[in-house]
């Protein structure tokens, strides 16, 4: 309570389980409150009895087996099974399959970023992105969550409960945003040094805007338009970035790091940790380890100079 009143617990905000915007998150929210108030009621009862036992005038009334049977056997029998049944019923609702023909998104956790693959009825429409998930508002979307290395956990508190991302196995989750907006997701299972910096953004928008976004993401990367960006592309292709990153429409087809085909359109960099702007982008390219020590993206401080990093950033920024 002290934390709550002190403002440490946010009741709104992009990552608050206390501000649900989907039926699933709403279930989790109701369950939490019912469990919370149930516990409060039991705590109050126990405290009252405790005080009475110590200070009450007719304390002997609490003596004897009756009290033990009432408080120790009957009360738990009456209080716990209904809560259990309620929780199990809600849990079943959370696992309900999405409707036939729902949009499918495959999310793969990597140390320490998220790969996001969109699957459409026509495989030619599929595309891959990273660290950002866009959803059409009001539609149930099937999300298949897996991992490339260790166990991660996929959690967008305003939209759904947590689900484990396990190597070699896909867990299913339904996301249905009932409001447009931007929500934050976070890896919720300690997965190594940069676990904290393994976040992502979920953007829910009206169907048309979603279609327009998907059409943009489906396209190969645009050609660089300025001299600086052209220099950037040349450096990008010659500095080994292509070993790990894909930029569709160029020879870069690496799969170790995030797909960068439309990295310029994303809100954040380095898995939801930094705002996406040219200065940050250049700084990251130059010295990723400074921001995310231990990540699979090497530092390039010794490989090239700041102007080169800036030209690569200028190129990547154009990849809207
Ligand atoms: C050895 C593989 C590897 C090489 C080489 C590499 N990267 Fe990366 N890169 C990664 C990985 C892995 C990540 C994600 C790391 C993380 O945040 O945990 C990443 C992240 C990034 C990001 C942030 C992407 C996002 O969506 O937030 C950018 C931009 C980037 N790399 C650009 C480059 C550029 C430019 C080069 C070449 C100068 C390069 N990378 C070379 C593996 C690599
Ligand atoms: Cu993780």
mmCIF file of C-alpha atoms and ligand atoms in Angstrom:
data_model
loop_
_atom_site.group_PDB
_atom_site.id
_atom_site.type_symbol
_atom_site.label_atom_id
_atom_site.label_comp_id
_atom_site.label_asym_id
_atom_site.label_seq_id
_atom_site.Cartn_x
_atom_site.Cartn_y
_atom_site.Cartn_z
ATOM 1 C CA UNK A 1 0.000 0.000 0.000
ATOM 2 C CA UNK A 2 2.871 2.320 0.845
ATOM 3 C CA UNK A 3 4.274 1.680 -2.634
ATOM 4 C CA UNK A 4 0.879 2.321 -4.185
ATOM 5 C CA UNK A 5 0.265 5.558 -2.382
ATOM 6 C CA UNK A 6 3.847 6.569 -3.050
ATOM 7 C CA UNK A 7 3.113 6.465 -6.757
ATOM 8 C CA UNK A 8 5.328 3.469 -7.523
ATOM 9 C CA UNK A 9 2.377 1.520 -8.800
ATOM 10 C CA UNK A 10 0.867 3.097 -11.898
ATOM 11 C CA UNK A 11 -2.820 2.527 -12.370
ATOM 12 C CA UNK A 12 -2.656 3.763 -15.937
ATOM 13 C CA UNK A 13 0.285 3.857 -18.312
ATOM 14 C CA UNK A 14 1.408 1.818 -21.284
ATOM 15 C CA UNK A 15 2.325 -1.273 -19.319
ATOM 16 C CA UNK A 16 -0.218 -1.454 -16.526
ATOM 17 C CA UNK A 17 -2.104 -4.678 -15.889
ATOM 18 C CA UNK A 18 -4.549 -2.440 -14.007
ATOM 19 C CA UNK A 19 -5.681 -0.742 -17.208
ATOM 20 C CA UNK A 20 -6.882 -3.653 -19.373
ATOM 21 C CA UNK A 21 -8.005 -2.984 -22.958
ATOM 22 C CA UNK A 22 -8.853 -6.540 -23.995
ATOM 23 C CA UNK A 23 -11.190 -9.297 -22.791
ATOM 24 C CA UNK A 24 -8.221 -11.482 -21.747
ATOM 25 C CA UNK A 25 -6.524 -8.748 -19.741
ATOM 26 C CA UNK A 26 -9.910 -7.926 -18.260
ATOM 27 C CA UNK A 27 -10.220 -11.514 -16.973
ATOM 28 C CA UNK A 28 -6.799 -11.334 -15.359
ATOM 29 C CA UNK A 29 -7.685 -7.944 -13.877
ATOM 30 C CA UNK A 30 -10.992 -9.162 -12.355
ATOM 31 C CA UNK A 31 -9.347 -12.289 -11.001
ATOM 32 C CA UNK A 32 -6.594 -10.241 -9.342
ATOM 33 C CA UNK A 33 -9.100 -7.946 -7.636
ATOM 34 C CA UNK A 34 -11.303 -10.786 -6.440
ATOM 35 C CA UNK A 35 -8.284 -12.626 -5.043
ATOM 36 C CA UNK A 36 -7.054 -9.380 -3.507
ATOM 37 C CA UNK A 37 -10.338 -8.466 -1.768
ATOM 38 C CA UNK A 38 -10.882 -12.103 -0.757
ATOM 39 C CA UNK A 39 -7.480 -12.056 0.935
ATOM 40 C CA UNK A 40 -8.227 -8.687 2.548
ATOM 41 C CA UNK A 41 -11.504 -10.027 3.987
ATOM 42 C CA UNK A 42 -9.762 -13.091 5.447
ATOM 43 C CA UNK A 43 -6.909 -10.973 6.798
ATOM 44 C CA UNK A 44 -9.351 -8.584 8.503
ATOM 45 C CA UNK A 45 -11.278 -11.494 10.014
ATOM 46 C CA UNK A 46 -8.110 -13.089 11.353
ATOM 47 C CA UNK A 47 -6.846 -9.786 12.770
ATOM 48 C CA UNK A 48 -10.162 -9.098 14.498
ATOM 49 C CA UNK A 49 -10.177 -12.582 16.036
ATOM 50 C CA UNK A 50 -6.546 -12.141 16.998
ATOM 51 C CA UNK A 51 -7.182 -8.858 18.785
ATOM 52 C CA UNK A 52 -10.235 -10.316 20.439
ATOM 53 C CA UNK A 53 -8.263 -13.314 21.652
ATOM 54 C CA UNK A 54 -5.681 -11.008 23.227
ATOM 55 C CA UNK A 55 -7.765 -8.121 24.518
ATOM 56 C CA UNK A 56 -11.425 -9.237 24.404
ATOM 57 C CA UNK A 57 -13.472 -9.493 27.565
ATOM 58 C CA UNK A 58 -15.149 -12.793 26.731
ATOM 59 C CA UNK A 59 -12.039 -14.495 25.409
ATOM 60 C CA UNK A 60 -13.066 -17.962 26.603
ATOM 61 C CA UNK A 61 -15.739 -17.903 23.855
ATOM 62 C CA UNK A 62 -12.881 -18.533 21.425
ATOM 63 C CA UNK A 63 -11.601 -21.514 23.348
ATOM 64 C CA UNK A 64 -12.167 -25.096 22.377
ATOM 65 C CA UNK A 65 -12.594 -27.323 19.379
ATOM 66 C CA UNK A 66 -15.537 -25.471 17.859
ATOM 67 C CA UNK A 67 -13.324 -22.562 16.917
ATOM 68 C CA UNK A 68 -10.711 -24.840 15.422
ATOM 69 C CA UNK A 69 -13.306 -26.634 13.319
ATOM 70 C CA UNK A 70 -15.061 -23.433 12.219
ATOM 71 C CA UNK A 71 -11.968 -21.394 11.471
ATOM 72 C CA UNK A 72 -9.581 -24.132 10.464
ATOM 73 C CA UNK A 73 -11.800 -26.485 8.500
ATOM 74 C CA UNK A 74 -15.138 -24.937 7.541
ATOM 75 C CA UNK A 75 -13.939 -21.509 6.563
ATOM 76 C CA UNK A 76 -11.225 -22.701 4.163
ATOM 77 C CA UNK A 77 -13.647 -25.276 2.736
ATOM 78 C CA UNK A 78 -16.170 -22.543 2.034
ATOM 79 C CA UNK A 79 -13.758 -19.860 0.874
ATOM 80 C CA UNK A 80 -11.153 -21.637 -1.247
ATOM 81 C CA UNK A 81 -13.066 -23.971 -3.612
ATOM 82 C CA UNK A 82 -15.204 -21.165 -5.088
ATOM 83 C CA UNK A 83 -12.058 -19.103 -5.731
ATOM 84 C CA UNK A 84 -10.355 -22.115 -7.293
ATOM 85 C CA UNK A 85 -13.314 -22.920 -9.533
ATOM 86 C CA UNK A 86 -13.587 -19.275 -10.564
ATOM 87 C CA UNK A 87 -9.853 -19.085 -11.361
ATOM 88 C CA UNK A 88 -9.905 -22.319 -13.362
ATOM 89 C CA UNK A 89 -12.950 -21.201 -15.336
ATOM 90 C CA UNK A 90 -11.258 -17.913 -16.177
ATOM 91 C CA UNK A 91 -8.081 -19.732 -17.129
ATOM 92 C CA UNK A 92 -10.059 -21.801 -19.612
ATOM 93 C CA UNK A 93 -11.419 -18.606 -21.141
ATOM 94 C CA UNK A 94 -7.856 -17.338 -21.515
ATOM 95 C CA UNK A 95 -6.900 -20.414 -23.497
ATOM 96 C CA UNK A 96 -9.868 -20.240 -25.850
ATOM 97 C CA UNK A 97 -8.731 -20.627 -29.460
ATOM 98 C CA UNK A 98 -9.035 -17.588 -31.727
ATOM 99 C CA UNK A 99 -11.742 -17.643 -34.402
ATOM 100 C CA UNK A 100 -11.140 -19.485 -37.660
ATOM 101 C CA UNK A 101 -9.159 -17.437 -40.176
ATOM 102 C CA UNK A 102 -7.735 -15.047 -37.572
ATOM 103 C CA UNK A 103 -4.555 -13.195 -38.415
ATOM 104 C CA UNK A 104 -1.571 -15.156 -37.141
ATOM 105 C CA UNK A 105 1.616 -13.673 -35.767
ATOM 106 C CA UNK A 106 4.639 -15.788 -34.878
ATOM 107 C CA UNK A 107 6.797 -14.246 -32.185
ATOM 108 C CA UNK A 108 10.245 -15.643 -31.433
ATOM 109 C CA UNK A 109 12.209 -14.536 -28.396
ATOM 110 C CA UNK A 110 15.947 -14.097 -28.889
ATOM 111 C CA UNK A 111 18.480 -12.984 -26.314
ATOM 112 C CA UNK A 112 17.486 -10.076 -26.185
ATOM 113 C CA UNK A 113 15.004 -9.014 -28.816
ATOM 114 C CA UNK A 114 11.782 -10.203 -30.470
ATOM 115 C CA UNK A 115 11.355 -11.485 -33.995
ATOM 116 C CA UNK A 116 7.839 -10.976 -35.334
ATOM 117 C CA UNK A 117 6.543 -12.833 -38.373
ATOM 118 C CA UNK A 118 3.145 -12.056 -39.892
ATOM 119 C CA UNK A 119 1.324 -14.958 -41.529
ATOM 120 C CA UNK A 120 -1.487 -14.249 -43.958
ATOM 121 C CA UNK A 121 -3.788 -16.683 -45.798
ATOM 122 C CA UNK A 122 -1.652 -16.062 -48.892
ATOM 123 C CA UNK A 123 1.942 -16.904 -47.986
ATOM 124 C CA UNK A 124 3.142 -14.310 -50.496
ATOM 125 C CA UNK A 125 1.810 -11.648 -48.115
ATOM 126 C CA UNK A 126 3.929 -12.777 -45.155
ATOM 127 C CA UNK A 127 6.645 -10.534 -43.805
ATOM 128 C CA UNK A 128 9.033 -10.317 -40.863
ATOM 129 C CA UNK A 129 9.757 -7.434 -38.545
ATOM 130 C CA UNK A 130 11.102 -7.029 -35.012
ATOM 131 C CA UNK A 131 10.355 -5.548 -31.616
ATOM 132 C CA UNK A 132 7.081 -4.033 -32.750
ATOM 133 C CA UNK A 133 3.678 -5.671 -33.213
ATOM 134 C CA UNK A 134 0.823 -3.958 -35.001
ATOM 135 C CA UNK A 135 -2.747 -5.185 -34.573
ATOM 136 C CA UNK A 136 -6.087 -4.297 -36.093
ATOM 137 C CA UNK A 137 -8.389 -2.964 -33.346
ATOM 138 C CA UNK A 138 -11.291 -5.172 -32.301
ATOM 139 C CA UNK A 139 -9.973 -8.310 -33.982
ATOM 140 C CA UNK A 140 -8.744 -11.418 -32.227
ATOM 141 C CA UNK A 141 -5.236 -12.207 -33.415
ATOM 142 C CA UNK A 142 -3.517 -15.524 -32.831
ATOM 143 C CA UNK A 143 0.005 -15.171 -31.483
ATOM 144 C CA UNK A 144 2.308 -18.203 -31.497
ATOM 145 C CA UNK A 145 5.178 -17.650 -29.127
ATOM 146 C CA UNK A 146 8.439 -19.567 -29.180
ATOM 147 C CA UNK A 147 12.109 -19.028 -28.431
ATOM 148 C CA UNK A 148 15.375 -19.312 -30.268
ATOM 149 C CA UNK A 149 17.514 -19.886 -27.171
ATOM 150 C CA UNK A 150 16.470 -19.789 -23.508
ATOM 151 C CA UNK A 151 12.996 -19.486 -21.973
ATOM 152 C CA UNK A 152 11.545 -16.004 -22.308
ATOM 153 C CA UNK A 153 8.058 -14.849 -21.482
ATOM 154 C CA UNK A 154 5.846 -12.728 -23.685
ATOM 155 C CA UNK A 155 3.789 -10.224 -21.728
ATOM 156 C CA UNK A 156 1.684 -7.270 -22.799
ATOM 157 C CA UNK A 157 -0.059 -6.473 -19.500
ATOM 158 C CA UNK A 158 -2.815 -4.323 -21.000
ATOM 159 C CA UNK A 159 -3.732 -6.996 -23.551
ATOM 160 C CA UNK A 160 -3.204 -10.458 -22.077
ATOM 161 C CA UNK A 161 -1.596 -12.642 -19.472
ATOM 162 C CA UNK A 162 1.975 -13.865 -19.680
ATOM 163 C CA UNK A 163 2.955 -16.765 -21.862
ATOM 164 C CA UNK A 164 6.255 -18.618 -21.857
ATOM 165 C CA UNK A 165 8.440 -18.534 -24.961
ATOM 166 C CA UNK A 166 10.118 -21.940 -24.995
ATOM 167 C CA UNK A 167 12.639 -23.317 -27.443
ATOM 168 C CA UNK A 168 11.223 -26.060 -29.660
ATOM 169 C CA UNK A 169 7.613 -25.458 -28.719
ATOM 170 C CA UNK A 170 5.004 -22.841 -29.648
ATOM 171 C CA UNK A 171 2.558 -21.538 -27.063
ATOM 172 C CA UNK A 172 -0.598 -19.831 -28.188
ATOM 173 C CA UNK A 173 -2.083 -16.577 -27.028
ATOM 174 C CA UNK A 174 -4.974 -14.504 -28.316
ATOM 175 C CA UNK A 175 -4.547 -10.757 -28.464
ATOM 176 C CA UNK A 176 -7.559 -8.575 -29.003
ATOM 177 C CA UNK A 177 -7.164 -4.853 -28.485
ATOM 178 C CA UNK A 178 -10.491 -3.149 -28.018
ATOM 179 C CA UNK A 179 -9.010 0.326 -28.142
ATOM 180 C CA UNK A 180 -6.525 1.912 -30.494
ATOM 181 C CA UNK A 181 -3.295 2.878 -28.819
ATOM 182 C CA UNK A 182 0.275 1.965 -28.049
ATOM 183 C CA UNK A 183 1.031 -0.554 -25.353
ATOM 184 C CA UNK A 184 4.305 -1.803 -23.997
ATOM 185 C CA UNK A 185 5.304 -5.426 -23.727
ATOM 186 C CA UNK A 186 8.181 -6.882 -21.779
ATOM 187 C CA UNK A 187 9.994 -10.180 -21.444
ATOM 188 C CA UNK A 188 8.738 -11.495 -18.117
ATOM 189 C CA UNK A 189 11.139 -14.370 -17.496
ATOM 190 C CA UNK A 190 14.702 -13.664 -16.455
ATOM 191 C CA UNK A 191 16.716 -14.624 -19.516
ATOM 192 C CA UNK A 192 20.178 -13.205 -19.021
ATOM 193 C CA UNK A 193 22.111 -9.991 -18.637
ATOM 194 C CA UNK A 194 19.904 -7.836 -20.861
ATOM 195 C CA UNK A 195 16.558 -9.284 -19.792
ATOM 196 C CA UNK A 196 15.400 -5.822 -18.672
ATOM 197 C CA UNK A 197 16.134 -4.464 -22.131
ATOM 198 C CA UNK A 198 13.966 -6.989 -23.913
ATOM 199 C CA UNK A 199 10.799 -5.018 -24.423
ATOM 200 C CA UNK A 200 8.580 -4.284 -27.395
ATOM 201 C CA UNK A 201 5.791 -2.018 -28.547
ATOM 202 C CA UNK A 202 2.287 -3.079 -29.520
ATOM 203 C CA UNK A 203 0.398 -0.670 -31.749
ATOM 204 C CA UNK A 204 -3.347 -1.222 -32.141
ATOM 205 C CA UNK A 205 -4.950 0.718 -34.960
ATOM 206 C CA UNK A 206 -8.098 0.637 -37.116
ATOM 207 C CA UNK A 207 -8.266 -2.071 -39.784
ATOM 208 C CA UNK A 208 -7.496 0.274 -42.696
ATOM 209 C CA UNK A 209 -4.481 1.796 -41.011
ATOM 210 C CA UNK A 210 -3.307 -1.709 -40.153
ATOM 211 C CA UNK A 211 -3.650 -2.828 -43.784
ATOM 212 C CA UNK A 212 -1.714 0.221 -44.935
ATOM 213 C CA UNK A 213 1.029 -0.509 -42.419
ATOM 214 C CA UNK A 214 1.197 -4.164 -43.487
ATOM 215 C CA UNK A 215 1.372 -3.173 -47.155
ATOM 216 C CA UNK A 216 4.325 -0.914 -46.337
ATOM 217 C CA UNK A 217 6.115 -3.618 -44.333
ATOM 218 C CA UNK A 218 5.622 -6.143 -47.132
ATOM 219 C CA UNK A 219 7.569 -3.995 -49.601
ATOM 220 C CA UNK A 220 11.315 -4.428 -50.000
ATOM 221 C CA UNK A 221 13.533 -1.661 -48.631
ATOM 222 C CA UNK A 222 13.504 1.605 -50.554
ATOM 223 C CA UNK A 223 16.574 2.819 -52.405
ATOM 224 C CA UNK A 224 18.681 5.419 -50.601
ATOM 225 C CA UNK A 225 17.771 8.921 -51.785
ATOM 226 C CA UNK A 226 20.672 11.116 -50.632
ATOM 227 C CA UNK A 227 24.411 10.873 -51.216
ATOM 228 C CA UNK A 228 24.910 10.327 -47.503
ATOM 229 C CA UNK A 229 22.382 7.477 -47.411
ATOM 230 C CA UNK A 230 24.000 5.914 -50.489
ATOM 231 C CA UNK A 231 27.345 6.023 -48.705
ATOM 232 C CA UNK A 232 25.557 4.460 -45.747
ATOM 233 C CA UNK A 233 24.219 1.588 -47.823
ATOM 234 C CA UNK A 234 27.684 0.904 -49.244
ATOM 235 C CA UNK A 235 29.161 0.847 -45.738
ATOM 236 C CA UNK A 236 26.297 -1.318 -44.485
ATOM 237 C CA UNK A 237 27.002 -3.859 -47.214
ATOM 238 C CA UNK A 238 30.774 -3.857 -46.682
ATOM 239 C CA UNK A 239 30.997 -3.819 -42.874
ATOM 240 C CA UNK A 240 29.658 -7.270 -42.099
ATOM 241 C CA UNK A 241 26.187 -6.084 -41.046
ATOM 242 C CA UNK A 242 24.790 -8.374 -43.763
ATOM 243 C CA UNK A 243 26.001 -11.455 -41.887
ATOM 244 C CA UNK A 244 23.430 -10.848 -39.194
ATOM 245 C CA UNK A 245 20.746 -8.567 -40.618
ATOM 246 C CA UNK A 246 18.242 -8.812 -43.422
ATOM 247 C CA UNK A 247 17.299 -5.817 -45.523
ATOM 248 C CA UNK A 248 14.936 -7.176 -48.149
ATOM 249 C CA UNK A 249 15.849 -5.919 -51.618
ATOM 250 C CA UNK A 250 19.587 -5.857 -50.844
ATOM 251 C CA UNK A 251 22.097 -8.707 -50.528
ATOM 252 C CA UNK A 252 21.750 -8.489 -46.712
ATOM 253 C CA UNK A 253 19.998 -11.662 -45.580
ATOM 254 C CA UNK A 254 21.445 -12.496 -42.139
ATOM 255 C CA UNK A 255 19.097 -13.998 -39.555
ATOM 256 C CA UNK A 256 21.009 -13.492 -36.304
ATOM 257 C CA UNK A 257 19.759 -9.968 -35.626
ATOM 258 C CA UNK A 258 16.490 -8.083 -36.213
ATOM 259 C CA UNK A 259 15.171 -7.594 -39.746
ATOM 260 C CA UNK A 260 16.054 -4.002 -40.674
ATOM 261 C CA UNK A 261 14.025 -3.692 -43.900
ATOM 262 C CA UNK A 262 11.778 -1.049 -42.312
ATOM 263 C CA UNK A 263 13.727 -0.209 -39.174
ATOM 264 C CA UNK A 264 13.199 3.513 -39.847
ATOM 265 C CA UNK A 265 9.463 3.083 -39.308
ATOM 266 C CA UNK A 266 9.855 1.656 -35.824
ATOM 267 C CA UNK A 267 9.284 3.657 -32.663
ATOM 268 C CA UNK A 268 12.114 2.195 -30.652
ATOM 269 C CA UNK A 269 15.559 0.630 -31.050
ATOM 270 C CA UNK A 270 17.359 -2.169 -29.244
ATOM 271 C CA UNK A 271 14.120 -3.961 -28.281
ATOM 272 C CA UNK A 272 11.982 -1.202 -26.855
ATOM 273 C CA UNK A 273 14.800 0.406 -24.902
ATOM 274 C CA UNK A 274 15.680 3.571 -26.834
ATOM 275 C CA UNK A 275 13.748 6.087 -28.907
ATOM 276 C CA UNK A 276 14.389 5.723 -32.599
ATOM 277 C CA UNK A 277 16.174 8.836 -33.887
ATOM 278 C CA UNK A 278 19.279 9.443 -35.983
ATOM 279 C CA UNK A 279 21.620 10.315 -33.107
ATOM 280 C CA UNK A 280 20.701 7.199 -31.125
ATOM 281 C CA UNK A 281 20.861 5.047 -34.233
ATOM 282 C CA UNK A 282 24.385 6.247 -35.079
ATOM 283 C CA UNK A 283 25.519 5.807 -31.465
ATOM 284 C CA UNK A 284 24.107 2.253 -31.377
ATOM 285 C CA UNK A 285 25.751 1.282 -34.655
ATOM 286 C CA UNK A 286 29.070 2.623 -33.400
ATOM 287 C CA UNK A 287 28.958 1.043 -29.958
ATOM 288 C CA UNK A 288 26.035 -1.295 -29.297
ATOM 289 C CA UNK A 289 27.862 -2.884 -26.340
ATOM 290 C CA UNK A 290 27.870 0.442 -24.553
ATOM 291 C CA UNK A 291 24.059 0.349 -24.473
ATOM 292 C CA UNK A 292 23.443 -3.399 -24.219
ATOM 293 C CA UNK A 293 26.545 -5.155 -22.910
ATOM 294 C CA UNK A 294 26.554 -8.821 -23.853
ATOM 295 C CA UNK A 295 24.112 -8.524 -26.761
ATOM 296 C CA UNK A 296 24.942 -10.389 -29.983
ATOM 297 C CA UNK A 297 25.462 -7.118 -31.835
ATOM 298 C CA UNK A 298 29.162 -6.220 -31.798
ATOM 299 C CA UNK A 299 30.557 -2.740 -31.242
ATOM 300 C CA UNK A 300 32.076 -1.134 -34.331
ATOM 301 C CA UNK A 301 34.162 1.538 -32.613
ATOM 302 C CA UNK A 302 37.333 0.116 -34.078
ATOM 303 C CA UNK A 303 35.846 -0.896 -37.412
ATOM 304 C CA UNK A 304 34.790 2.548 -38.679
ATOM 305 C CA UNK A 305 34.567 6.213 -37.696
ATOM 306 C CA UNK A 306 31.666 8.338 -36.504
ATOM 307 C CA UNK A 307 30.855 9.849 -39.966
ATOM 308 C CA UNK A 308 30.508 6.302 -41.345
ATOM 309 C CA UNK A 309 28.193 5.367 -38.464
ATOM 310 C CA UNK A 310 26.170 8.501 -39.212
ATOM 311 C CA UNK A 311 25.882 7.656 -42.895
ATOM 312 C CA UNK A 312 24.693 4.118 -42.074
ATOM 313 C CA UNK A 313 22.203 5.680 -39.662
ATOM 314 C CA UNK A 314 21.062 8.059 -42.427
ATOM 315 C CA UNK A 315 20.477 5.038 -44.669
ATOM 316 C CA UNK A 316 18.620 2.993 -42.048
ATOM 317 C CA UNK A 317 16.487 5.996 -41.089
ATOM 318 C CA UNK A 318 15.224 6.193 -44.654
ATOM 319 C CA UNK A 319 13.979 2.592 -44.421
ATOM 320 C CA UNK A 320 10.487 3.629 -43.432
HETATM 321 C C1 LIG B 1 27.153 -10.734 -35.214
HETATM 322 C C2 LIG B 1 25.876 -10.314 -35.672
HETATM 323 C C3 LIG B 1 25.643 -8.841 -35.946
HETATM 324 C C4 LIG B 1 26.379 -7.981 -36.725
HETATM 325 C C5 LIG B 1 27.674 -8.256 -37.456
HETATM 326 C C6 LIG B 1 25.661 -6.732 -36.723
HETATM 327 N N1 LIG B 1 24.531 -6.833 -35.955
HETATM 328 FE FE1 LIG B 1 23.180 -5.378 -35.630
HETATM 329 N N2 LIG B 1 22.219 -6.562 -34.289
HETATM 330 C C7 LIG B 1 22.525 -7.879 -34.034
HETATM 331 C C8 LIG B 1 21.666 -8.364 -32.983
HETATM 332 C C9 LIG B 1 21.659 -9.751 -32.400
HETATM 333 C C10 LIG B 1 20.847 -7.272 -32.604
HETATM 334 C C11 LIG B 1 19.807 -7.260 -31.493
HETATM 335 C C12 LIG B 1 20.573 -7.151 -30.197
HETATM 336 C C13 LIG B 1 19.723 -6.851 -29.001
HETATM 337 O O1 LIG B 1 19.163 -5.746 -28.923
HETATM 338 O O2 LIG B 1 19.652 -7.706 -28.113
HETATM 339 C C14 LIG B 1 21.215 -6.173 -33.465
HETATM 340 C C15 LIG B 1 20.582 -4.935 -33.445
HETATM 341 C C16 LIG B 1 20.811 -3.938 -34.378
HETATM 342 C C17 LIG B 1 20.022 -2.737 -34.517
HETATM 343 C C18 LIG B 1 18.798 -2.391 -33.690
HETATM 344 C C19 LIG B 1 17.598 -2.999 -34.382
HETATM 345 C C20 LIG B 1 16.286 -2.825 -33.688
HETATM 346 O O3 LIG B 1 15.282 -3.261 -34.250
HETATM 347 O O4 LIG B 1 16.234 -2.291 -32.599
HETATM 348 C C21 LIG B 1 20.559 -2.023 -35.552
HETATM 349 C C22 LIG B 1 20.065 -0.705 -36.086
HETATM 350 C C23 LIG B 1 21.677 -2.766 -36.045
HETATM 351 N N3 LIG B 1 21.812 -3.936 -35.313
HETATM 352 C C24 LIG B 1 22.484 -2.360 -37.103
HETATM 353 C C25 LIG B 1 23.658 -3.019 -37.465
HETATM 354 C C26 LIG B 1 24.633 -2.476 -38.392
HETATM 355 C C27 LIG B 1 24.493 -1.156 -39.111
HETATM 356 C C28 LIG B 1 25.643 -3.376 -38.479
HETATM 357 C C29 LIG B 1 26.928 -3.268 -39.263
HETATM 358 C C30 LIG B 1 27.745 -2.126 -38.997
HETATM 359 C C31 LIG B 1 25.293 -4.492 -37.601
HETATM 360 N N4 LIG B 1 24.094 -4.229 -37.014
HETATM 361 C C32 LIG B 1 26.059 -5.619 -37.427
HETATM 362 C C33 LIG B 1 23.494 -8.629 -34.645
HETATM 363 C C34 LIG B 1 24.494 -8.107 -35.460
HETATM 364 CU CU1 LIG B 2 13.813 -12.635 -22.418
#
